[in-house]
Coordinates of C-alpha atoms in Angstrom, one line a residue:
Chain A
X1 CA 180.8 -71.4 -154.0
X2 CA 179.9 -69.0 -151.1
X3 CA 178.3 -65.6 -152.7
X4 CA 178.9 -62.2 -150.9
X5 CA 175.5 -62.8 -149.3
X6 CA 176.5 -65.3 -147.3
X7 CA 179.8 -64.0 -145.9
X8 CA 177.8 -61.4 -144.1
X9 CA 174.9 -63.0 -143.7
X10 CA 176.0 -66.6 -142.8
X11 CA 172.4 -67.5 -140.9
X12 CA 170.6 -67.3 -144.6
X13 CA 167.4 -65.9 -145.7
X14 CA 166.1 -65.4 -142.1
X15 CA 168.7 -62.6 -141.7
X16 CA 168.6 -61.2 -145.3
X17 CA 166.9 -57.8 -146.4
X18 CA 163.1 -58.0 -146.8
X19 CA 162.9 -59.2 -150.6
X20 CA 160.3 -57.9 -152.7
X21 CA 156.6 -58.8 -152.0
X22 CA 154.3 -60.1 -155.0
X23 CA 153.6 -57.3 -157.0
X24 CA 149.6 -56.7 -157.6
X25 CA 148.2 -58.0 -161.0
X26 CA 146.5 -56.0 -163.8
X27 CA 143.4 -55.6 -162.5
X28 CA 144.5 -53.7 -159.4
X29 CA 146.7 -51.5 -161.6
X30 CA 143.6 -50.8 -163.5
X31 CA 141.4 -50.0 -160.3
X32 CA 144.5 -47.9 -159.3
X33 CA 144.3 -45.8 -162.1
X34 CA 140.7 -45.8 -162.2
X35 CA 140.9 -44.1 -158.7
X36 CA 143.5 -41.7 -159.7
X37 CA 141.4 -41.0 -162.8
X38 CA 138.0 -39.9 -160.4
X39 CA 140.1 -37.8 -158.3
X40 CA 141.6 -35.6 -160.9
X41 CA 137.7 -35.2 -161.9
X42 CA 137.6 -34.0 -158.6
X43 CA 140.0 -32.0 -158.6
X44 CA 139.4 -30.3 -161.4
X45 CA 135.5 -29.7 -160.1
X46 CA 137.1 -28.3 -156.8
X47 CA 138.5 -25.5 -159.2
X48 CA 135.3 -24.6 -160.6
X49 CA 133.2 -24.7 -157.5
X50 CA 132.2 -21.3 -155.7
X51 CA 130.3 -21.8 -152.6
X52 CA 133.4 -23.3 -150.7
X53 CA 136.1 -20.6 -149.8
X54 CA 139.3 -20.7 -150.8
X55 CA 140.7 -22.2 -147.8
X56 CA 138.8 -25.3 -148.0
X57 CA 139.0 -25.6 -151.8
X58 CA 143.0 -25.5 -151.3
X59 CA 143.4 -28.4 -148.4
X60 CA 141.2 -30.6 -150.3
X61 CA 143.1 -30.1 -153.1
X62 CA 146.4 -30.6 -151.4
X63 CA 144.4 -33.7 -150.0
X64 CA 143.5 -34.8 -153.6
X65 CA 147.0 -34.2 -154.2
X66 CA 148.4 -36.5 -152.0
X67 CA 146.3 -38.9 -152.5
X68 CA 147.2 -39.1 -155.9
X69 CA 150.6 -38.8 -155.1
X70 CA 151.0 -41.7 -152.4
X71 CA 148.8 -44.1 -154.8
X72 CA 151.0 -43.8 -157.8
X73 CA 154.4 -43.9 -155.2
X74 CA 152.9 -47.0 -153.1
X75 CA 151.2 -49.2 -155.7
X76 CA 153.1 -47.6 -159.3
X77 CA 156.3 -47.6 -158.2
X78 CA 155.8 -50.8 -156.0
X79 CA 157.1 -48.7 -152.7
X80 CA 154.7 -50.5 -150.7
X81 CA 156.2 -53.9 -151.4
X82 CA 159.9 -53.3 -152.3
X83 CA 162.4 -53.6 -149.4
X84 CA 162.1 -50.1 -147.2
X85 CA 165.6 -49.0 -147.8
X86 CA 164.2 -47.9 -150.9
X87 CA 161.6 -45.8 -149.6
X88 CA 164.0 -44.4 -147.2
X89 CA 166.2 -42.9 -150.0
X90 CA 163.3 -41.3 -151.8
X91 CA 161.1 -40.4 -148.2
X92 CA 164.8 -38.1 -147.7
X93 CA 165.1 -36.4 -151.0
X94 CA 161.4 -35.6 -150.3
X95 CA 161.5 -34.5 -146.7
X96 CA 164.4 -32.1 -147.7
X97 CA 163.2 -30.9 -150.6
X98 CA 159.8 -29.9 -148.7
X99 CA 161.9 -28.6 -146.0
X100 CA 164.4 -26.5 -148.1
X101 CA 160.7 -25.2 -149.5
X102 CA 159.5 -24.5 -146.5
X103 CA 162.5 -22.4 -145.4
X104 CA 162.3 -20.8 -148.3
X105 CA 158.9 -19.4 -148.3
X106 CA 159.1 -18.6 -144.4
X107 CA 162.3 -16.6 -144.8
X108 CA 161.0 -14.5 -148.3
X109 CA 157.0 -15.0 -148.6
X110 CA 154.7 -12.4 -146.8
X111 CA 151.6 -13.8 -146.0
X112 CA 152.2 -17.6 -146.6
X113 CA 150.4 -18.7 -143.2
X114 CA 147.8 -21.3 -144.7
X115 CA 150.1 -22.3 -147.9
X116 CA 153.1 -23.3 -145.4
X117 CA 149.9 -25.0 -142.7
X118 CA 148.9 -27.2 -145.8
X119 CA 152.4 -27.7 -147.2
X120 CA 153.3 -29.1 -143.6
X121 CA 150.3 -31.3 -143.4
X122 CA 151.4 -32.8 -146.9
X123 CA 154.1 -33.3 -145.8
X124 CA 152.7 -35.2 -142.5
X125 CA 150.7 -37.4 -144.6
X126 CA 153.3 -38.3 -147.0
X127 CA 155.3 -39.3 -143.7
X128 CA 152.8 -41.9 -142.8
X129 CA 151.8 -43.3 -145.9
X130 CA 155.8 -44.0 -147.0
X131 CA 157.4 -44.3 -143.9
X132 CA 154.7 -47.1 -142.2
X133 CA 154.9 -46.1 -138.8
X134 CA 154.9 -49.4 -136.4
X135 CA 151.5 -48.8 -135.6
X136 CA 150.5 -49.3 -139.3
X137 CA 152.4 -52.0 -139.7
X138 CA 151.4 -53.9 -136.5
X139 CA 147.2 -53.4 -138.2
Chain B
X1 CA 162.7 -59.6 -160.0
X2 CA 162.3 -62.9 -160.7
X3 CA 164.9 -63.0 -163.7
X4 CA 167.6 -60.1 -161.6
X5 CA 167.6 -62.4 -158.5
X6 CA 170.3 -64.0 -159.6
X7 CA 172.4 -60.4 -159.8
X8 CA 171.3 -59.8 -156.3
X9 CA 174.1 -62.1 -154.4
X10 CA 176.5 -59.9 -155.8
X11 CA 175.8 -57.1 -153.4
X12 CA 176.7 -56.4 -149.9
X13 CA 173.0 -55.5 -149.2
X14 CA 171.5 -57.8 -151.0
X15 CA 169.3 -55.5 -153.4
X16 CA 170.4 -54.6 -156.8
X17 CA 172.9 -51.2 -157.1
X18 CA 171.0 -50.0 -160.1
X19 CA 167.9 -50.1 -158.5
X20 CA 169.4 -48.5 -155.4
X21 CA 171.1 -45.5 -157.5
X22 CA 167.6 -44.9 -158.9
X23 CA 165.6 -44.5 -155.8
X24 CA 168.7 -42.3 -154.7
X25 CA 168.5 -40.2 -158.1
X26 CA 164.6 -39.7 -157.8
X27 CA 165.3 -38.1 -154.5
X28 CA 167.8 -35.9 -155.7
X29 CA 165.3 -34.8 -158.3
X30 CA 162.8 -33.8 -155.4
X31 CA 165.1 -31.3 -154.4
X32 CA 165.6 -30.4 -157.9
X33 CA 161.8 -29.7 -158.7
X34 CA 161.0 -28.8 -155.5
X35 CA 163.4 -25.4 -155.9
X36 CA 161.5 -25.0 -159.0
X37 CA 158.3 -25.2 -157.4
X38 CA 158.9 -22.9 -154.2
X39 CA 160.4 -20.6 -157.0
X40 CA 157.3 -20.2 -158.9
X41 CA 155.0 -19.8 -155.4
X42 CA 157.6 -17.2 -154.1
X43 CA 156.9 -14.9 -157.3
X44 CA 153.5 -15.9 -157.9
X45 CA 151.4 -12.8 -157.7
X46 CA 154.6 -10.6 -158.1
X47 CA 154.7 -9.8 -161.5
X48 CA 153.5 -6.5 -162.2
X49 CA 153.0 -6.7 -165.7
X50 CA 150.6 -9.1 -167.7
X51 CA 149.6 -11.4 -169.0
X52 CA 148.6 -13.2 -165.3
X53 CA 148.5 -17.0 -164.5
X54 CA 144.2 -16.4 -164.8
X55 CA 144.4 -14.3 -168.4
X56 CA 146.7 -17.7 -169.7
X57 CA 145.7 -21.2 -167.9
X58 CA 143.0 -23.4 -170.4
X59 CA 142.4 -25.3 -166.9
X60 CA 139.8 -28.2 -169.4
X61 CA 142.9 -28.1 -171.8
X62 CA 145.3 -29.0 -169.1
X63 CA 143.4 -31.4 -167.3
X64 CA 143.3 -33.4 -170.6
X65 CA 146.4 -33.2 -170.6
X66 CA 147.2 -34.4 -166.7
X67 CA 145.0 -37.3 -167.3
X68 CA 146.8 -38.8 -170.6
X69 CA 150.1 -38.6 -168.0
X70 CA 148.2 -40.0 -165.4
X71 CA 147.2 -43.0 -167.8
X72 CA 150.8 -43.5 -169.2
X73 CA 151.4 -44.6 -165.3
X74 CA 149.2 -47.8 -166.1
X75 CA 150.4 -48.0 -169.2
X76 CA 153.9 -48.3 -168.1
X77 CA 153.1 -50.6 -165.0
X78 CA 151.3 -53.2 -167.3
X79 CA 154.4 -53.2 -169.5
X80 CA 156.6 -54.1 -166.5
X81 CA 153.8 -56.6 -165.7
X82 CA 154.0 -58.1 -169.1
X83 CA 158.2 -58.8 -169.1
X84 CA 157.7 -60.1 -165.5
X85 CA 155.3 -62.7 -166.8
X86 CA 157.3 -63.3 -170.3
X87 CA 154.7 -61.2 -171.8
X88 CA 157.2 -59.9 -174.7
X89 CA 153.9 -59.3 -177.2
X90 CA 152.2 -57.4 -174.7
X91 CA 155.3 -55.8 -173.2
X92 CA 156.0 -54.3 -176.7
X93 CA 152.3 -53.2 -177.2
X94 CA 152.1 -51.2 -173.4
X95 CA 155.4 -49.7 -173.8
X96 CA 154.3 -48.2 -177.1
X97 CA 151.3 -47.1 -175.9
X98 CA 153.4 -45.3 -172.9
X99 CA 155.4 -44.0 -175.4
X100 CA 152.4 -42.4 -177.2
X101 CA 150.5 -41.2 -174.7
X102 CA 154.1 -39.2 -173.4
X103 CA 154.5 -38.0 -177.1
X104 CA 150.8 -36.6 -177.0
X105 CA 151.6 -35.0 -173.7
X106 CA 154.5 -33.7 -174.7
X107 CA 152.7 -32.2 -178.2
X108 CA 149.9 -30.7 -175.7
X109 CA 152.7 -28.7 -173.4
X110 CA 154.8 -27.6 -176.9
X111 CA 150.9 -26.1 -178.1
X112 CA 150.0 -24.6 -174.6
X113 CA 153.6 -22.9 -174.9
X114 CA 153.0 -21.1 -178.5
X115 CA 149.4 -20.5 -177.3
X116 CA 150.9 -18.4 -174.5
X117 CA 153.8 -17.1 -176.7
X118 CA 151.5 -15.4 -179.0
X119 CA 149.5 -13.8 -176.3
X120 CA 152.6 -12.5 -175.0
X121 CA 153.8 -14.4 -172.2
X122 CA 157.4 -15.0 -173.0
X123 CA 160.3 -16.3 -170.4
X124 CA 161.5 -12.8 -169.8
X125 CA 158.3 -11.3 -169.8
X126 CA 157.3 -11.2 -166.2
X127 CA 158.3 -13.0 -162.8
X128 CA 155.3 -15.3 -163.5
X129 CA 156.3 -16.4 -167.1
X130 CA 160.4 -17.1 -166.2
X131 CA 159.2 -19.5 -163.1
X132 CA 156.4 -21.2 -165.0
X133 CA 158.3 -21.7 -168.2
X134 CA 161.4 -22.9 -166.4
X135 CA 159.3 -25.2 -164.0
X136 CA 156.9 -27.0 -166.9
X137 CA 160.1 -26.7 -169.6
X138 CA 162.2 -28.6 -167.0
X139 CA 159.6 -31.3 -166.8
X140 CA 158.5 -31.4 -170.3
X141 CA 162.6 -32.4 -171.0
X142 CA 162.2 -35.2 -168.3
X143 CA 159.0 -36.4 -170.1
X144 CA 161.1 -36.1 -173.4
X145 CA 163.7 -38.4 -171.6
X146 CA 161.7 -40.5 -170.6
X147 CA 160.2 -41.1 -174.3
X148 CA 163.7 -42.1 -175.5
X149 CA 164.1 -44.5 -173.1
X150 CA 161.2 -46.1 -173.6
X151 CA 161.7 -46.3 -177.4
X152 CA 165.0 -47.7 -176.7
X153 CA 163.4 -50.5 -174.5
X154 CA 160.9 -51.1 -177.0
X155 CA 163.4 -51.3 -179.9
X156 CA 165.4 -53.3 -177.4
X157 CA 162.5 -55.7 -177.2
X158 CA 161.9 -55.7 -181.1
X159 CA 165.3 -57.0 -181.5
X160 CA 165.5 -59.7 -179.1
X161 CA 167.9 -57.7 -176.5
X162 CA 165.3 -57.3 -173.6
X163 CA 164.0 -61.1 -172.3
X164 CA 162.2 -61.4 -169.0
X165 CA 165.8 -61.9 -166.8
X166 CA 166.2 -57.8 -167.9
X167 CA 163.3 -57.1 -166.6
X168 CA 165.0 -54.7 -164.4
X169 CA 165.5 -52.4 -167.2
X170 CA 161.8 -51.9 -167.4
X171 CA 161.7 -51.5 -163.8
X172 CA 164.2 -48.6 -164.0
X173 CA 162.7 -46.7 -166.8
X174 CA 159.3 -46.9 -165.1
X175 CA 160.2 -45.8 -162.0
X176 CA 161.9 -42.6 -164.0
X177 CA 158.3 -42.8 -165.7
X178 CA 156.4 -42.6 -162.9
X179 CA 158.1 -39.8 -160.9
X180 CA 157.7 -37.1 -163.8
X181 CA 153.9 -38.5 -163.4
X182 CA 154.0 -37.7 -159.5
X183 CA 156.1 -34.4 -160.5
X184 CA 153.2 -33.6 -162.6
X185 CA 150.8 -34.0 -159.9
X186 CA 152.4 -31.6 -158.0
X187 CA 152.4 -29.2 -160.6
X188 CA 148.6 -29.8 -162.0
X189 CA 147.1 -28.9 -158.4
X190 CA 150.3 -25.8 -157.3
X191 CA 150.9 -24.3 -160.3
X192 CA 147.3 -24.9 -162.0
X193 CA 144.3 -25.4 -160.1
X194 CA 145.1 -23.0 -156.6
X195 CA 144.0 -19.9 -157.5
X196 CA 147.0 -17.3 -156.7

């Protein structure tokens, strides 16, 4: 009995959608965590520190941030081996959510200059690690 | 999954709806936090009355906090780990531990909250105490949420009514899982740790 998968795609797995890659095992889910674990240390010594200004201390923690961020999203939630239309959907709902953000500081926040600067490098960050430009792939 | 592959003919693209209609509802909810969040960094600084974000924050408290969250991530990954590998023993054992650890976060945000009640920082006290209760509520319910469901999956599991070809189930829930961990992130570094 044919199933819907093979009326529209009669040529069989070589056409299909990419299925999911092996997931990792335990013990990179624990070295994972363990990563995620040393950066919120970090983080939380980057608050505390007082020879750096205030610039620097807030890109590297929007760095730490994102870090943390693209680890849990890539490895956690498996977006780094599921098929991409996944990671399309939830790369959308993020881009417009920072962009809806962005608009909204830039049209009612005075003074915003280096928060919007590190918002928009987050966000070009995030757009490399999730959306695996060709270049990444091809390495 | 494994055990879900055989749902996966079924669809015109091949991948499984549910999964689909999750990755589509987590996006949503980026929207949906991320008004929350440019809502509290558009008033921050505004309010003209105390108590202020630096008279409040316990930033060791919270980071305690943050890193129990961070740890329920594993938690939760080992459990869909576990089903995927028929695993039920240790499937029960991580998804109660994921359950815990959200239950001790959850108790930790419900103290910080009468901490700051009782030195005055109510929701309608100033600009900074209606966007930061409203942001951290919002995510404490999704945390609460997420509890349930993982409860359910582990009573589920007790009674015989999760084997390894529902192992999607656990996918689902820990994808939920994981995004009030990333939402989290967000909010430990913006709403906590920059100084205003």
């Amino acid at each position: 009995m044919s199933t819907v998968r093979e009326e529209y795609e009669p040529h069989g797995e070589a056409h299909l959608p990419a299925e999911d890659q092996a997931h990792p095992g335990p013990r990179e889910y624990v070295l994972i965590a363990v990563v995620l674990a040393v950066i919120t240390g970090l983080e939380v010594a980057l608050f505390y520190v007082e020879f750096l200004s205030s610039t620097a201390v807030v890109t590297a923690l929007l760095l730490l941030m994102t870090i943390k961020f693209a680890l849990v999203v890539l490895w956690f939630m498996h977006l780094r081996f599921d098929p991409p239309v996944f990671k399309r959907l939830f790369v959308t709902g993020l881009v417009l959510a920072l962009s809806v953000f962005l608009i909204v500081l830039l049209t009612f926040g005075a003074g915003l200059g280096p928060a919007i600067l590190a918002v928009a490098f987050v966000l070009v960050v995030l757009g490399v690690l999730l959306g695996r430009p060709r270049f990444l792939r091809r390495a | 999954m494994a055990g879900d592959a055989v749902q996966v003919p079924h669809t015109a693209t091949g991948l499984d709806n549910r999964k689909l209609g999750m990755w589509a509802f987590l996006g949503s909810e980026c929207l949906f936090f991320g008004s929350l969040i440019a809502t509290y960094l558009l008033y921050r600084g505004r309010s003209v009355q105390g108590p202020f974000p630096e008279d409040v924050y316990d930033i060791p408290y919270t980071s305690v906090s943050s890193f129990v969250l961070l740890m329920s991530s594993l938690t939760m990954v080992l459990a869909l780990n576990a089903i995927q590998r028929g695993d039920h023993r240790r499937l029960r054992a991580w998804l109660l531990a994921t359950a815990l650890l959200g239950i001790t976060f959850v108790g930790g945000q419900v103290f910080e909250f009468t901490v700051f009640v009782r030195e005055g920082l109510t929701l309608s006290r100033n600009l900074f105490g209606s966007s930061f209760f409203v942001l951290t509520g919002f995510h404490g319910a999704h945390v609460t949420v997420g509890i349930l469901m993982l409860l359910t999956l582990y009573g589920m599991s007790l009674a015989g009514r999760l084997p390894s070809e529902r192992a999607l189930r656990v996918e689902l829930v820990g994808l939920y899982w994981h995004f009030v961990d990333i939402v989290w992130i967000v909010i430990f570094t913006v709403v906590y740790l920059i100084p205003s």
